[in-house]
Short mmCIF file of N, CA and C in Angstrom, two decimals:
data_model
loop_
_atom_site.label_atom_id
_atom_site.label_comp_id
_atom_site.label_asym_id
_atom_site.label_seq_id
_atom_site.Cartn_x
_atom_site.Cartn_y
_atom_site.Cartn_z
N SER J 172 -4.64 28.91 27.55
CA SER J 172 -4.56 28.62 26.13
C SER J 172 -4.02 27.22 25.93
N THR J 173 -4.37 26.65 24.80
CA THR J 173 -3.94 25.30 24.46
C THR J 173 -2.59 25.35 23.76
N PRO J 174 -1.63 24.51 24.22
CA PRO J 174 -0.33 24.52 23.54
C PRO J 174 -0.46 24.03 22.10
N GLN J 175 0.31 24.63 21.23
CA GLN J 175 0.31 24.24 19.82
C GLN J 175 1.21 23.03 19.64
N VAL J 176 0.67 22.01 19.01
CA VAL J 176 1.45 20.82 18.71
C VAL J 176 2.02 20.98 17.31
N PRO J 177 3.35 20.90 17.19
CA PRO J 177 3.91 21.05 15.85
C PRO J 177 3.44 19.92 14.94
N THR J 178 3.14 20.27 13.73
CA THR J 178 2.74 19.24 12.77
C THR J 178 3.91 18.93 11.87
N THR J 179 4.02 17.69 11.52
CA THR J 179 5.09 17.27 10.62
C THR J 179 4.57 17.34 9.20
N PRO J 180 5.31 17.97 8.31
CA PRO J 180 4.85 18.00 6.92
C PRO J 180 4.87 16.60 6.33
N PRO J 181 4.00 16.33 5.35
CA PRO J 181 3.99 14.99 4.75
C PRO J 181 5.34 14.68 4.13
N ARG J 182 5.74 13.44 4.23
CA ARG J 182 7.01 13.01 3.64
C ARG J 182 6.89 13.05 2.13
N GLU J 183 7.91 13.60 1.52
CA GLU J 183 7.94 13.61 0.06
C GLU J 183 8.55 12.29 -0.40
N ARG J 184 7.78 11.52 -1.12
CA ARG J 184 8.27 10.26 -1.69
C ARG J 184 8.12 10.35 -3.19
N PRO J 185 9.16 9.96 -3.88
CA PRO J 185 9.02 9.97 -5.34
C PRO J 185 8.03 8.90 -5.77
N PRO J 186 7.36 9.11 -6.90
CA PRO J 186 6.45 8.08 -7.39
C PRO J 186 7.25 6.83 -7.72
N PHE J 187 6.57 5.69 -7.66
CA PHE J 187 7.23 4.44 -7.98
C PHE J 187 7.55 4.44 -9.47
N PRO J 188 8.82 4.36 -9.83
CA PRO J 188 9.13 4.34 -11.27
C PRO J 188 8.61 3.07 -11.92
N SER J 189 8.05 3.23 -13.10
CA SER J 189 7.48 2.07 -13.78
C SER J 189 8.55 1.15 -14.34
N SER J 190 9.79 1.64 -14.41
CA SER J 190 10.84 0.82 -14.99
C SER J 190 11.45 -0.16 -13.98
N THR J 191 11.10 -0.03 -12.71
CA THR J 191 11.66 -0.93 -11.72
C THR J 191 10.60 -1.92 -11.25
N ASP J 192 11.07 -3.03 -10.70
CA ASP J 192 10.15 -4.02 -10.18
C ASP J 192 9.50 -3.49 -8.91
N PHE J 193 8.22 -3.75 -8.79
CA PHE J 193 7.45 -3.29 -7.64
C PHE J 193 7.66 -4.25 -6.47
N ASN J 194 8.09 -3.72 -5.34
CA ASN J 194 8.26 -4.48 -4.12
C ASN J 194 7.23 -3.95 -3.11
N PRO J 195 6.24 -4.77 -2.73
CA PRO J 195 5.20 -4.29 -1.81
C PRO J 195 5.75 -3.77 -0.48
N ALA J 196 6.93 -4.19 -0.07
CA ALA J 196 7.51 -3.73 1.19
C ALA J 196 7.77 -2.22 1.17
N THR J 197 7.88 -1.64 -0.04
CA THR J 197 8.11 -0.20 -0.13
C THR J 197 6.89 0.61 0.31
N LEU J 198 5.75 -0.05 0.46
CA LEU J 198 4.54 0.64 0.90
C LEU J 198 4.50 0.86 2.41
N VAL J 199 5.27 0.08 3.17
CA VAL J 199 5.24 0.17 4.63
C VAL J 199 5.58 1.59 5.08
N GLY J 200 4.72 2.15 5.91
CA GLY J 200 4.90 3.50 6.43
C GLY J 200 4.10 4.56 5.69
N LEU J 201 3.58 4.23 4.50
CA LEU J 201 2.79 5.20 3.75
C LEU J 201 1.42 5.40 4.39
N ASP J 202 0.88 6.61 4.27
CA ASP J 202 -0.50 6.83 4.72
C ASP J 202 -1.43 6.50 3.54
N LYS J 203 -2.73 6.70 3.74
CA LYS J 203 -3.69 6.32 2.71
C LYS J 203 -3.53 7.15 1.44
N ASP J 204 -3.30 8.46 1.58
CA ASP J 204 -3.13 9.30 0.40
C ASP J 204 -1.89 8.91 -0.39
N GLU J 205 -0.80 8.63 0.31
CA GLU J 205 0.43 8.22 -0.36
C GLU J 205 0.25 6.87 -1.07
N THR J 206 -0.53 5.99 -0.45
CA THR J 206 -0.79 4.68 -1.06
C THR J 206 -1.65 4.85 -2.30
N LEU J 207 -2.64 5.72 -2.24
CA LEU J 207 -3.46 6.01 -3.42
C LEU J 207 -2.60 6.57 -4.55
N ALA J 208 -1.66 7.44 -4.22
CA ALA J 208 -0.79 8.01 -5.23
C ALA J 208 0.11 6.94 -5.84
N ALA J 209 0.52 5.98 -5.03
CA ALA J 209 1.42 4.93 -5.51
C ALA J 209 0.71 3.85 -6.30
N LEU J 210 -0.51 3.47 -5.85
CA LEU J 210 -1.19 2.31 -6.44
C LEU J 210 -2.54 2.60 -7.07
N GLY J 211 -3.10 3.75 -6.81
CA GLY J 211 -4.44 4.03 -7.32
C GLY J 211 -5.51 3.44 -6.40
N GLN J 212 -6.73 3.40 -6.91
CA GLN J 212 -7.87 2.91 -6.12
C GLN J 212 -7.79 1.39 -5.94
N PRO J 213 -8.06 0.91 -4.73
CA PRO J 213 -8.07 -0.55 -4.52
C PRO J 213 -9.31 -1.18 -5.15
N SER J 214 -9.22 -2.48 -5.39
CA SER J 214 -10.37 -3.24 -5.91
C SER J 214 -11.43 -3.41 -4.84
N ALA J 215 -11.00 -3.51 -3.59
CA ALA J 215 -11.92 -3.72 -2.47
C ALA J 215 -11.31 -3.13 -1.20
N VAL J 216 -12.18 -2.74 -0.26
CA VAL J 216 -11.77 -2.24 1.05
C VAL J 216 -12.59 -2.98 2.08
N ARG J 217 -11.93 -3.45 3.13
CA ARG J 217 -12.67 -4.11 4.21
C ARG J 217 -12.08 -3.71 5.56
N GLU J 218 -12.95 -3.73 6.54
CA GLU J 218 -12.52 -3.46 7.91
C GLU J 218 -12.22 -4.80 8.56
N GLN J 219 -11.05 -4.90 9.14
CA GLN J 219 -10.63 -6.10 9.86
C GLN J 219 -9.98 -5.58 11.15
N PRO J 220 -10.84 -5.09 12.09
CA PRO J 220 -10.33 -4.38 13.27
C PRO J 220 -9.18 -5.12 13.95
N PRO J 221 -8.15 -4.35 14.29
CA PRO J 221 -8.04 -2.89 14.24
C PRO J 221 -7.51 -2.35 12.90
N ALA J 222 -7.46 -3.17 11.88
CA ALA J 222 -6.91 -2.75 10.59
C ALA J 222 -8.00 -2.41 9.58
N THR J 223 -7.61 -1.59 8.61
CA THR J 223 -8.38 -1.40 7.38
C THR J 223 -7.53 -2.03 6.30
N VAL J 224 -8.14 -2.88 5.46
CA VAL J 224 -7.40 -3.62 4.45
C VAL J 224 -7.86 -3.21 3.07
N TRP J 225 -6.91 -2.79 2.25
CA TRP J 225 -7.18 -2.48 0.85
C TRP J 225 -6.67 -3.65 0.03
N THR J 226 -7.47 -4.12 -0.91
CA THR J 226 -7.07 -5.23 -1.77
C THR J 226 -6.97 -4.74 -3.21
N TYR J 227 -5.85 -5.07 -3.82
CA TYR J 227 -5.60 -4.80 -5.23
C TYR J 227 -5.52 -6.14 -5.93
N ARG J 228 -6.32 -6.32 -6.99
CA ARG J 228 -6.33 -7.58 -7.75
C ARG J 228 -5.92 -7.31 -9.18
N GLY J 229 -5.14 -8.23 -9.72
CA GLY J 229 -4.74 -8.10 -11.12
C GLY J 229 -4.16 -9.40 -11.61
N GLY J 230 -4.64 -9.86 -12.73
CA GLY J 230 -4.10 -11.11 -13.27
C GLY J 230 -4.28 -12.25 -12.31
N GLU J 231 -3.19 -12.90 -12.00
CA GLU J 231 -3.24 -14.08 -11.13
C GLU J 231 -2.71 -13.81 -9.73
N CYS J 232 -2.73 -12.54 -9.31
CA CYS J 232 -2.26 -12.24 -7.96
C CYS J 232 -3.13 -11.16 -7.33
N ALA J 233 -3.02 -11.07 -6.03
CA ALA J 233 -3.72 -10.03 -5.27
C ALA J 233 -2.76 -9.51 -4.20
N LEU J 234 -2.93 -8.24 -3.89
CA LEU J 234 -2.11 -7.61 -2.86
C LEU J 234 -3.04 -7.02 -1.82
N ASP J 235 -2.88 -7.44 -0.56
CA ASP J 235 -3.61 -6.86 0.56
C ASP J 235 -2.67 -5.89 1.26
N VAL J 236 -3.15 -4.67 1.50
CA VAL J 236 -2.38 -3.63 2.17
C VAL J 236 -3.09 -3.35 3.49
N PHE J 237 -2.39 -3.57 4.60
CA PHE J 237 -2.98 -3.46 5.94
C PHE J 237 -2.59 -2.13 6.57
N PHE J 238 -3.62 -1.29 6.83
CA PHE J 238 -3.43 0.00 7.49
C PHE J 238 -3.80 -0.12 8.97
N TYR J 239 -2.93 0.40 9.81
CA TYR J 239 -3.19 0.49 11.25
C TYR J 239 -2.99 1.94 11.67
N MET J 240 -3.72 2.37 12.71
CA MET J 240 -3.58 3.74 13.17
C MET J 240 -2.25 3.93 13.87
N ASP J 241 -1.54 4.98 13.45
CA ASP J 241 -0.33 5.42 14.12
C ASP J 241 -0.80 6.30 15.28
N LEU J 242 -0.61 5.83 16.49
CA LEU J 242 -1.15 6.55 17.65
C LEU J 242 -0.53 7.92 17.84
N ALA J 243 0.70 8.10 17.40
CA ALA J 243 1.36 9.40 17.56
C ALA J 243 0.76 10.44 16.62
N THR J 244 0.44 10.04 15.40
CA THR J 244 -0.05 11.01 14.42
C THR J 244 -1.55 10.91 14.16
N ARG J 245 -2.18 9.85 14.67
CA ARG J 245 -3.60 9.58 14.46
C ARG J 245 -3.93 9.36 12.98
N ALA J 246 -2.94 8.97 12.20
CA ALA J 246 -3.14 8.68 10.78
C ALA J 246 -2.99 7.18 10.57
N PHE J 247 -3.74 6.66 9.61
CA PHE J 247 -3.59 5.25 9.27
C PHE J 247 -2.40 5.11 8.32
N ARG J 248 -1.52 4.15 8.65
CA ARG J 248 -0.33 3.90 7.85
C ARG J 248 -0.21 2.42 7.56
N VAL J 249 0.46 2.11 6.44
CA VAL J 249 0.68 0.71 6.07
C VAL J 249 1.66 0.10 7.06
N LEU J 250 1.24 -1.00 7.67
CA LEU J 250 2.11 -1.73 8.59
C LEU J 250 2.68 -2.97 7.91
N THR J 251 1.87 -3.59 7.06
CA THR J 251 2.32 -4.80 6.38
C THR J 251 1.52 -5.00 5.10
N THR J 252 2.02 -5.89 4.26
CA THR J 252 1.32 -6.26 3.03
C THR J 252 1.35 -7.77 2.90
N GLU J 253 0.43 -8.30 2.10
CA GLU J 253 0.39 -9.74 1.86
C GLU J 253 0.04 -9.99 0.40
N VAL J 254 0.86 -10.79 -0.27
CA VAL J 254 0.63 -11.13 -1.66
C VAL J 254 0.04 -12.53 -1.72
N THR J 255 -1.03 -12.67 -2.48
CA THR J 255 -1.66 -13.97 -2.69
C THR J 255 -1.57 -14.31 -4.16
N THR J 256 -1.01 -15.48 -4.46
CA THR J 256 -0.90 -15.91 -5.85
C THR J 256 -0.71 -17.42 -5.92
N GLU J 257 -1.14 -17.98 -7.02
CA GLU J 257 -0.91 -19.39 -7.29
C GLU J 257 0.37 -19.59 -8.11
N LEU J 258 0.95 -18.47 -8.53
CA LEU J 258 2.15 -18.54 -9.37
C LEU J 258 3.33 -19.06 -8.56
N LYS J 259 4.05 -19.98 -9.14
CA LYS J 259 5.16 -20.61 -8.43
C LYS J 259 6.50 -19.92 -8.66
N SER J 260 6.73 -19.46 -9.89
CA SER J 260 8.05 -18.89 -10.18
C SER J 260 8.16 -17.46 -9.69
N VAL J 261 9.36 -17.07 -9.30
CA VAL J 261 9.62 -15.72 -8.83
C VAL J 261 9.38 -14.72 -9.96
N ASP J 262 9.80 -15.08 -11.19
CA ASP J 262 9.60 -14.17 -12.33
C ASP J 262 8.12 -13.94 -12.61
N ALA J 263 7.32 -15.00 -12.56
CA ALA J 263 5.88 -14.87 -12.82
C ALA J 263 5.23 -14.02 -11.75
N ARG J 264 5.64 -14.19 -10.51
CA ARG J 264 5.09 -13.40 -9.40
C ARG J 264 5.46 -11.93 -9.58
N ARG J 265 6.71 -11.65 -9.92
CA ARG J 265 7.18 -10.28 -10.13
C ARG J 265 6.40 -9.63 -11.27
N THR J 266 6.22 -10.36 -12.36
CA THR J 266 5.47 -9.83 -13.51
C THR J 266 4.04 -9.51 -13.12
N CYS J 267 3.41 -10.39 -12.35
CA CYS J 267 2.03 -10.18 -11.92
C CYS J 267 1.92 -8.94 -11.03
N LEU J 268 2.86 -8.77 -10.08
CA LEU J 268 2.83 -7.60 -9.20
C LEU J 268 3.06 -6.31 -9.99
N ASN J 269 3.96 -6.34 -10.95
CA ASN J 269 4.18 -5.15 -11.77
C ASN J 269 2.94 -4.82 -12.59
N HIS J 270 2.29 -5.85 -13.12
CA HIS J 270 1.05 -5.64 -13.87
C HIS J 270 -0.05 -5.08 -12.95
N LEU J 271 -0.15 -5.63 -11.77
CA LEU J 271 -1.15 -5.18 -10.79
C LEU J 271 -0.94 -3.69 -10.48
N ARG J 272 0.30 -3.29 -10.25
CA ARG J 272 0.59 -1.88 -9.95
C ARG J 272 0.22 -1.00 -11.14
N SER J 273 0.61 -1.40 -12.33
CA SER J 273 0.32 -0.60 -13.53
C SER J 273 -1.18 -0.49 -13.78
N ALA J 274 -1.89 -1.62 -13.64
CA ALA J 274 -3.34 -1.63 -13.89
C ALA J 274 -4.07 -0.77 -12.88
N SER J 275 -3.69 -0.84 -11.60
CA SER J 275 -4.41 -0.08 -10.58
C SER J 275 -4.14 1.41 -10.71
N ARG J 276 -3.01 1.78 -11.30
CA ARG J 276 -2.68 3.19 -11.48
C ARG J 276 -3.17 3.71 -12.83
N GLY J 277 -3.80 2.84 -13.62
CA GLY J 277 -4.33 3.25 -14.90
C GLY J 277 -3.27 3.48 -15.96
N GLN J 278 -2.15 2.78 -15.82
CA GLN J 278 -1.06 2.95 -16.80
C GLN J 278 -1.12 1.89 -17.85
#
């Protein structure tokens, strides 16, 4: 008989509160379903082996979310993110990211 491998239940993460500033680093470690719950559907998806990259665009900024396979669980998880913007001020960048999160989640 084949030994049973214990499965880990999905981590319970609270939804990102809309009243706080969105920090893309909070996505690291999320799987695809958790990322969908946090940000909604991406604007674009591309394969960039060995990664799958989801792009969220809004206003004057874009967020790329890089998924890599977790070899232990065989699930794709966020390893890193990259923000692209022409905005110079920290406040303008924060506002754009918050808008991007709200728009992608349909809020």
